PDB file of C-alpha atoms in Angstrom:
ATOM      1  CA  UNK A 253       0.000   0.000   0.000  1.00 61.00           C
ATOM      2  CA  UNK A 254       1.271   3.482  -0.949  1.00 70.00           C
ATOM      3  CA  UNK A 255       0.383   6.831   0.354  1.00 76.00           C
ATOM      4  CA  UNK A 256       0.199   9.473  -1.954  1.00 81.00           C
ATOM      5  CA  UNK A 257       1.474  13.047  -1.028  1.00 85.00           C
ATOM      6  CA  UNK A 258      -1.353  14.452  -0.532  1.00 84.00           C
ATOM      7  CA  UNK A 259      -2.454  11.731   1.936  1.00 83.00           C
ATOM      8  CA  UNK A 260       0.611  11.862   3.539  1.00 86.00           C
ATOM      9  CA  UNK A 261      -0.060  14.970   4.615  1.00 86.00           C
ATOM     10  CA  UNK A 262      -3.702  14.182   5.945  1.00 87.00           C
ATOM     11  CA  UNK A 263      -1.884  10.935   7.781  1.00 86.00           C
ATOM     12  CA  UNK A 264       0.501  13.137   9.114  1.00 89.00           C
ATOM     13  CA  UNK A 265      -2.046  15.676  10.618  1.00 86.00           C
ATOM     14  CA  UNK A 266      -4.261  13.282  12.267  1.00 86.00           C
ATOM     15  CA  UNK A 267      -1.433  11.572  13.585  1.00 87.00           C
ATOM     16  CA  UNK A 268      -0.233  15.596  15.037  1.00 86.00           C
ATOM     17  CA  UNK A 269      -4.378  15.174  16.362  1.00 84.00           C
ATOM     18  CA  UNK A 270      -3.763  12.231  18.358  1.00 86.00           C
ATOM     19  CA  UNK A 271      -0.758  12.816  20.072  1.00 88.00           C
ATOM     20  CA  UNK A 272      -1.601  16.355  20.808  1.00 85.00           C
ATOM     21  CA  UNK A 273      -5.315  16.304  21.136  1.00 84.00           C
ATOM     22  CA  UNK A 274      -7.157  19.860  20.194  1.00 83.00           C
ATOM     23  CA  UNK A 275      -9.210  21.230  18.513  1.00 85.00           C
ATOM     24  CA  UNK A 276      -9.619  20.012  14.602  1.00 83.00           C
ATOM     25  CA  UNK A 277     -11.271  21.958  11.779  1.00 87.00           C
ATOM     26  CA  UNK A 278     -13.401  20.840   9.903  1.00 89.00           C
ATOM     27  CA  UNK A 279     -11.797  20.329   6.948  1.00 89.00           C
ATOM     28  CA  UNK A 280      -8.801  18.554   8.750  1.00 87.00           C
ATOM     29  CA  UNK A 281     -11.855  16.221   9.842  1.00 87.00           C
ATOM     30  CA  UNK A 282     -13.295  15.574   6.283  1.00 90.00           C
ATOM     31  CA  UNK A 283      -9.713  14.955   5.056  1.00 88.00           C
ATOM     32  CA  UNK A 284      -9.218  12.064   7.551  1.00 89.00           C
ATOM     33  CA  UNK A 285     -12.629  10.336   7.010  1.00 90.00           C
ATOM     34  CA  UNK A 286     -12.268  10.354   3.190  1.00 90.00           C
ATOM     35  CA  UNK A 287      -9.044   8.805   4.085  1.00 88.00           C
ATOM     36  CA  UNK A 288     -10.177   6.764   6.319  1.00 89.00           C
ATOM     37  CA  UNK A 289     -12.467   5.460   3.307  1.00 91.00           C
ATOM     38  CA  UNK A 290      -9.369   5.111   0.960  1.00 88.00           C
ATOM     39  CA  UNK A 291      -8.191   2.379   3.386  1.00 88.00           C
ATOM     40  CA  UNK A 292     -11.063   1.042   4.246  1.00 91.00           C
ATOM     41  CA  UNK A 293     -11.906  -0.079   0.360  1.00 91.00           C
ATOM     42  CA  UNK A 294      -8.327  -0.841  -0.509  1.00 88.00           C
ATOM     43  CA  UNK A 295      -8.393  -3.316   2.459  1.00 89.00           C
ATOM     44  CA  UNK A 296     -11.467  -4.805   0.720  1.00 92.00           C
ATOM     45  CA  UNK A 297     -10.458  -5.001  -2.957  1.00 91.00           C
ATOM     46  CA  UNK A 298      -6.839  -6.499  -1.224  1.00 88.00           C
ATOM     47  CA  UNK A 299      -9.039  -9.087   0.689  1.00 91.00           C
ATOM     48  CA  UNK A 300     -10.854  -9.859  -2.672  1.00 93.00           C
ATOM     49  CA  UNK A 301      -7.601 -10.197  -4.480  1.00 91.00           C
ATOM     50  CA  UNK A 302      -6.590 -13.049  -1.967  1.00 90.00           C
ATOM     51  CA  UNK A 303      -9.271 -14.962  -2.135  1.00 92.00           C
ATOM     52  CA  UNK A 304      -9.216 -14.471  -6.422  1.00 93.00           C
ATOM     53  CA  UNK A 305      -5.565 -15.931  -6.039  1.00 93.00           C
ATOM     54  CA  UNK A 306      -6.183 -18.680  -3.616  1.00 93.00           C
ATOM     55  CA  UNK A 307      -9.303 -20.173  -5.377  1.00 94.00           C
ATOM     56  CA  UNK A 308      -6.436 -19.796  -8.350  1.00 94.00           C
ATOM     57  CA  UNK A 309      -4.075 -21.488  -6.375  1.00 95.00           C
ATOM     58  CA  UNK A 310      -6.503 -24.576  -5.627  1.00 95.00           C
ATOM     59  CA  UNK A 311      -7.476 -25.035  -9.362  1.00 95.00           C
ATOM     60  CA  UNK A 312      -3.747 -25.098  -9.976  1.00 95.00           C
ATOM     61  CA  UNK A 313      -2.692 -27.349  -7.536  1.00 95.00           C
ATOM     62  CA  UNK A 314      -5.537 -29.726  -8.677  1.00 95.00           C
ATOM     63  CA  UNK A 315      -4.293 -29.809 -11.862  1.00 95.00           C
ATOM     64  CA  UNK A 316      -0.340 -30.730 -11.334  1.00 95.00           C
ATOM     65  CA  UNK A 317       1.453 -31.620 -13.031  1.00 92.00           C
ATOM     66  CA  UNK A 318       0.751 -29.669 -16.130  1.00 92.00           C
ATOM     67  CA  UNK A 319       0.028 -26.587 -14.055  1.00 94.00           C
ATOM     68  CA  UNK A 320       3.622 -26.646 -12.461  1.00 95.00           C
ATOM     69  CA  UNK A 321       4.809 -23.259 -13.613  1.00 94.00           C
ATOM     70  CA  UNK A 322       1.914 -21.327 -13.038  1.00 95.00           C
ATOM     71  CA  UNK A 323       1.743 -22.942  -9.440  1.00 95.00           C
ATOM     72  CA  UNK A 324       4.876 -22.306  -8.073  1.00 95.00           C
ATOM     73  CA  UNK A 325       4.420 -18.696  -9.227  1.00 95.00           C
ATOM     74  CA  UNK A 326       1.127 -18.177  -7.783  1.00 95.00           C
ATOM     75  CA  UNK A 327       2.007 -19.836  -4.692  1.00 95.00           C
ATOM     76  CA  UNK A 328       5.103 -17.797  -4.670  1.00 94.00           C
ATOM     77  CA  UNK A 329       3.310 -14.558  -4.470  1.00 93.00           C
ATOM     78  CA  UNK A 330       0.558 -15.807  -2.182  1.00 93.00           C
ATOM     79  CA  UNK A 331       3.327 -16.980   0.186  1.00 93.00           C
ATOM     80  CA  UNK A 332       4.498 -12.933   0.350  1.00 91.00           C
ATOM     81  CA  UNK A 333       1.141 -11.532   0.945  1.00 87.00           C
ATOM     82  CA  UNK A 334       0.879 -13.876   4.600  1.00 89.00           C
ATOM     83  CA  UNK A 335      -0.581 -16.778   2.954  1.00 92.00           C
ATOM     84  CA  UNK A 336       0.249 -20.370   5.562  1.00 92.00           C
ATOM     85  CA  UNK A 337       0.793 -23.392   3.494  1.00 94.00           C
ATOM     86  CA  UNK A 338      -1.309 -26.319   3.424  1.00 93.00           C
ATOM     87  CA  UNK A 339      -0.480 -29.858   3.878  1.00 93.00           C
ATOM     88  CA  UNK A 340      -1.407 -30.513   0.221  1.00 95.00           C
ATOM     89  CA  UNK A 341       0.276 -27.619  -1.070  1.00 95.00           C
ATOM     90  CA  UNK A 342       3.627 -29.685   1.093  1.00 95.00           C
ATOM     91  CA  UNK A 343       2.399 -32.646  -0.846  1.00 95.00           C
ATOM     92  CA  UNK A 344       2.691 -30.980  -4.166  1.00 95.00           C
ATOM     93  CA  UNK A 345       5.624 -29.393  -3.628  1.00 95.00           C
ATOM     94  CA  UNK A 346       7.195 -32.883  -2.911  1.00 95.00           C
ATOM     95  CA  UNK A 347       6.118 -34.545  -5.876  1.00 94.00           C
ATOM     96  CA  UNK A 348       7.783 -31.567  -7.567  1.00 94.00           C
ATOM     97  CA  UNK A 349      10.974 -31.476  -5.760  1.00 87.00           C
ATOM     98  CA  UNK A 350      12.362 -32.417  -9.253  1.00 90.00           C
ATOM     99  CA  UNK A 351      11.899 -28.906  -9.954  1.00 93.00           C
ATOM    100  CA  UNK A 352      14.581 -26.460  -8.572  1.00 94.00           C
ATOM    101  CA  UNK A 353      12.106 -23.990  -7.789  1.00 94.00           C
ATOM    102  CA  UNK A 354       9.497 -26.342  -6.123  1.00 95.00           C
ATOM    103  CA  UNK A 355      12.945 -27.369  -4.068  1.00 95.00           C
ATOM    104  CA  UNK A 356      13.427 -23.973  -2.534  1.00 95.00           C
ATOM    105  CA  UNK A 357       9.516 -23.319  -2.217  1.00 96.00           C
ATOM    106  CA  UNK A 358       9.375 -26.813  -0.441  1.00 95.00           C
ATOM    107  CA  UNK A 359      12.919 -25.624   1.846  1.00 95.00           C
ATOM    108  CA  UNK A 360      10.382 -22.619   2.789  1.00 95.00           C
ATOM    109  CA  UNK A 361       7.208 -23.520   3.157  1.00 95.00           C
ATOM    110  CA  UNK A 362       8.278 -26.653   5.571  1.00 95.00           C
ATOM    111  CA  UNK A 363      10.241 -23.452   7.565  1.00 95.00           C
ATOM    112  CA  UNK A 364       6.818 -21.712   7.848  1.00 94.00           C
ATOM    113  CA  UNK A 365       4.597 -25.185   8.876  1.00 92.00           C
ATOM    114  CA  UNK A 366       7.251 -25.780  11.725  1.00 93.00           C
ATOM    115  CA  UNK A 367       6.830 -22.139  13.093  1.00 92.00           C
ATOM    116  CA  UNK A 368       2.816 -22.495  12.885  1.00 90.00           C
ATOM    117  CA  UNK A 369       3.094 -26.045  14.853  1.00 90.00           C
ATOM    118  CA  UNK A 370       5.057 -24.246  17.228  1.00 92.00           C
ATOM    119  CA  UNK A 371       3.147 -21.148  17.761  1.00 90.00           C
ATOM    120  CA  UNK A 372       0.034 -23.368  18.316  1.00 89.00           C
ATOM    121  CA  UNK A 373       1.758 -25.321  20.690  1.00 90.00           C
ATOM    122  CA  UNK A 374       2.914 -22.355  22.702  1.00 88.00           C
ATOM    123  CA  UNK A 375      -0.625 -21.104  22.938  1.00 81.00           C
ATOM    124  CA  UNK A 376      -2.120 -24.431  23.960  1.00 59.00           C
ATOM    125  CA  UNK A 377      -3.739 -23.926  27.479  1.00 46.00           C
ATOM    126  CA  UNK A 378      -3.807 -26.399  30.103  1.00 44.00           C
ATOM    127  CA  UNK A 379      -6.749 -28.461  29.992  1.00 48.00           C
ATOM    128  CA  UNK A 380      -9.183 -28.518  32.678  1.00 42.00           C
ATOM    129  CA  UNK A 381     -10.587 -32.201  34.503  1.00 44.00           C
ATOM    130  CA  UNK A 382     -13.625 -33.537  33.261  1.00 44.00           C
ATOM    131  CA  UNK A 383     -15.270 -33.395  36.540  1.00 41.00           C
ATOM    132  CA  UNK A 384     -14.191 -29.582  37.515  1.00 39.00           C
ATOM    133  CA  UNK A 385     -15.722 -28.142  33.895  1.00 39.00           C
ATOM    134  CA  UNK A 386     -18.292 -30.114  34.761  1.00 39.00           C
ATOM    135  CA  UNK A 387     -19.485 -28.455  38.309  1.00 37.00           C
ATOM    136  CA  UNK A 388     -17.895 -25.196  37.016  1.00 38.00           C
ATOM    137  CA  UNK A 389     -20.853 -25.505  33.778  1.00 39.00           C
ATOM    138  CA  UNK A 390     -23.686 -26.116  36.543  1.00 37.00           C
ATOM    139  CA  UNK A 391     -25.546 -23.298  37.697  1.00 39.00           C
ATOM    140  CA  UNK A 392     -24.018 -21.591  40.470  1.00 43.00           C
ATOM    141  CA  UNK A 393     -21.289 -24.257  40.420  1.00 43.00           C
ATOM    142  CA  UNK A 394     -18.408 -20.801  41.057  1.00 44.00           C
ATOM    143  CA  UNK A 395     -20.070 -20.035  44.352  1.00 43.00           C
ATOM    144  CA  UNK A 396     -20.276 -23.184  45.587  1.00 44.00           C
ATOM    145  CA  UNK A 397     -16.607 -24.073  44.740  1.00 48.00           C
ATOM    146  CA  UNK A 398     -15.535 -20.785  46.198  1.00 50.00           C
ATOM    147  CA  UNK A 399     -17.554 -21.393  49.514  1.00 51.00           C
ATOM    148  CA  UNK A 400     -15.817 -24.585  49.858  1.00 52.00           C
ATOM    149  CA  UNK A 401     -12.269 -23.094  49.763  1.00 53.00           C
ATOM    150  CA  UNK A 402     -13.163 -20.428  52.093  1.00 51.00           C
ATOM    151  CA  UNK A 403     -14.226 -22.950  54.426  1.00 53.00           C
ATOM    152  CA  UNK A 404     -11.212 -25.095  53.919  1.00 51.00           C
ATOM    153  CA  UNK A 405      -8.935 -21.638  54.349  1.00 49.00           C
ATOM    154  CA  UNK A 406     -10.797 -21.119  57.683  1.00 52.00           C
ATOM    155  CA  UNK A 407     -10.262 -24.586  59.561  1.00 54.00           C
ATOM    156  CA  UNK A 408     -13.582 -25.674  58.778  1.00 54.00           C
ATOM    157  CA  UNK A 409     -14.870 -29.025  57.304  1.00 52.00           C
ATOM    158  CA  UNK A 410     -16.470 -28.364  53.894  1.00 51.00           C
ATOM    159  CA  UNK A 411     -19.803 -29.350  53.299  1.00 54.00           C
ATOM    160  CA  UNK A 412     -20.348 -32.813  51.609  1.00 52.00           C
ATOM    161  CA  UNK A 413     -22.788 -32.738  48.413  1.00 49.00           C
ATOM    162  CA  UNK A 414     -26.041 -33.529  49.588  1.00 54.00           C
ATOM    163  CA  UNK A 415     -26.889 -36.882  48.225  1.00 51.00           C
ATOM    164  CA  UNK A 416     -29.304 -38.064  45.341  1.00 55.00           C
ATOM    165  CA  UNK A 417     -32.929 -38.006  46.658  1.00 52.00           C
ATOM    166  CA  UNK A 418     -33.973 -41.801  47.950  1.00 54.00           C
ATOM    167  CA  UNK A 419     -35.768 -43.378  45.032  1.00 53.00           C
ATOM    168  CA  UNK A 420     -39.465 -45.076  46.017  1.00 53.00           C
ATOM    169  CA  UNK A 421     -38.929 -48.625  47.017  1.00 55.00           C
ATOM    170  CA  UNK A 422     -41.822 -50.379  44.583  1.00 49.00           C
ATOM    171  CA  UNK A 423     -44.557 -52.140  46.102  1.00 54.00           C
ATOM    172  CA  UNK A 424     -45.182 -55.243  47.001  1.00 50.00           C
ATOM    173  CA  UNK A 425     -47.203 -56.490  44.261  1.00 49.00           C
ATOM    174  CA  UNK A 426     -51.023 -58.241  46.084  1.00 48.00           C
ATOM    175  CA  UNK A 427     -50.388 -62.285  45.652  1.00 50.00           C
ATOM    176  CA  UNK A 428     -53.230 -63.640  43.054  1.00 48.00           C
ATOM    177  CA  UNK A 429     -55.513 -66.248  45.280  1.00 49.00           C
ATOM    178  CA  UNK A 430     -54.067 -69.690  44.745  1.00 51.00           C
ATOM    179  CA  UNK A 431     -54.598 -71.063  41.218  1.00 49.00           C
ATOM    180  CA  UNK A 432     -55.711 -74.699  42.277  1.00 53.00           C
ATOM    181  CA  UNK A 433     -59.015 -72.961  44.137  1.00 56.00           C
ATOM    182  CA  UNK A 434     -62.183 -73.074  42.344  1.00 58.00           C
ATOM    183  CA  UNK A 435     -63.748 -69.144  42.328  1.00 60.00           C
ATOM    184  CA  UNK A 436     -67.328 -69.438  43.851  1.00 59.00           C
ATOM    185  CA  UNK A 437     -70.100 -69.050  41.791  1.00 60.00           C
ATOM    186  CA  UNK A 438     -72.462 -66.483  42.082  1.00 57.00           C
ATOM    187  CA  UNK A 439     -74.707 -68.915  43.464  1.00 59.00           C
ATOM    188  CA  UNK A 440     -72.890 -69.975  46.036  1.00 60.00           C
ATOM    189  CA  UNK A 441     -71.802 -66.641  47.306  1.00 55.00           C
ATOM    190  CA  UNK A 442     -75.374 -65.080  47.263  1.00 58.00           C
ATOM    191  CA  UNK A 443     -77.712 -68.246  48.298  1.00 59.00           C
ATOM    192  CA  UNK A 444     -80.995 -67.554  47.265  1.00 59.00           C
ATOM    193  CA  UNK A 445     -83.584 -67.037  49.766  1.00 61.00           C
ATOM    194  CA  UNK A 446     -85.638 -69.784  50.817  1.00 61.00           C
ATOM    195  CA  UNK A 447     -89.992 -69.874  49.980  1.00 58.00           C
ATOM    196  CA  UNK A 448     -92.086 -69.542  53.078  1.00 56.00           C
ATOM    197  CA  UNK A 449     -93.682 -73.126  54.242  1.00 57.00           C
ATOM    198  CA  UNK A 450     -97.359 -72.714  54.750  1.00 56.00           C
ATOM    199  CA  UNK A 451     -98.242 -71.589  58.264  1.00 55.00           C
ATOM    200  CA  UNK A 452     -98.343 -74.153  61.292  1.00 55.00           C
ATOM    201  CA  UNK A 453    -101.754 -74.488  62.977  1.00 53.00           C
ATOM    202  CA  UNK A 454    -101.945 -72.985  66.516  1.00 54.00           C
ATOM    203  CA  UNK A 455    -102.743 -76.214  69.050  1.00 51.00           C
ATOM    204  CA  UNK A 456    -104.726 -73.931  71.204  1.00 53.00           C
ATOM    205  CA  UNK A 457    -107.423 -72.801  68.650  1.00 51.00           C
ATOM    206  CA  UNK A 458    -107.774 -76.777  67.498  1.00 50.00           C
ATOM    207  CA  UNK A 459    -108.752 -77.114  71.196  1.00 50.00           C
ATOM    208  CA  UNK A 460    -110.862 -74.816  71.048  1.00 50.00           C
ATOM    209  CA  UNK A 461    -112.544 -76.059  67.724  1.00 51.00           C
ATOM    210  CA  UNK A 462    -113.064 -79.565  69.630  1.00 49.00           C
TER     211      UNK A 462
END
């Protein structure tokens, strides 16, 4: 990216803003937010222009052999703007090691693969136990972790978890009456009622009568 003089001179200004803040005029303030604009847009049309030459670079690495020169000199150039290789690109550059360019492009993209595996292992943060994350996800799981080392600071016995909730014991299930008894009959548990006999003479009125 270049700077042309005249917004040198508008860099230079709001740069004189900053460090010294006062008061701006107006135009001093429309000159840096067209600038501001300027950068804005050429960091878009350079954003568009990578991904242009990296969809390039894919269609030309997907076509090696025959592609070779136009690879190397596309990956070349992405390589300057900040582009990381990729393990295919490593894998292309091997099969083309032949090639005294693909030798030195191989030399320097395995020097740029080593320094990414070793920034990401730098930056790799201790993992946490299973079972901490786990009461540290629950809901209110910092305060009760924190109460129990302020208790443990102070002497004190912490607090056991309260237990899981008894579970109902299920019931005894009512023993069917024994299969080898016959069930009663209707009959036999409601007996019908029996017919009234016919009246017994009185032996007092058949004296009487004689």
């Amino acid at each position: 990216m270049a700077f042309g003089t005249e917004e040198l001179r508008v860099l230079r200004r709001a740069l004189a803003l900053a460090l010294h803040p006062g008061p701006a005029s107006a135009e001093d303030v429309q000159d840096c937010l067209r600038l501001a604009e300027s950068l804005d847009e050429v960091t878009r049309e350079g954003e568009r222009l990578r991904a242009f030459m990296l969809a390039d670079l894919v269609r030309y690495r997907a076509a090696l052999p025959g592609t070779t020169t136009g690879y190397l000199a596309l990956l070349e150039d992405v390589l300057g703007a900040g582009y990381r290789p990729v393990p295919d690109d490593l894998a292309a550059l091997r099969a083309l090691r032949g090639t005294p360019a693909a030798a030195v492009l191989l030399d320097r993209c395995r020097v740029l693969a080593e320094q990414d595996v070793r920034a990401r292992l730098a930056g790799r943060t201790p993992t946490v136990p299973a079972s901490r994350s786990h009461l540290l996800a629950l809901p209110g799981g910092l305060a009760v972790q924190g109460a129990g080392r302020a208790r443990e600071a102070a002497g004190q016995p912490a607090k056991k978890p309260a237990g899981r909730p008894a579970e109902p014991r299920p019931q005894t299930p009512v023993k069917s009456p024994r299969p080898d008894r016959p069930i009663p009959t209707p009959g036999e548990v409601f007996p019908p009622k029996r017919k009234p006999g016919p009246p017994t003479a009185d032996p007092h009125q058949e004296l009487a009568a004689g």
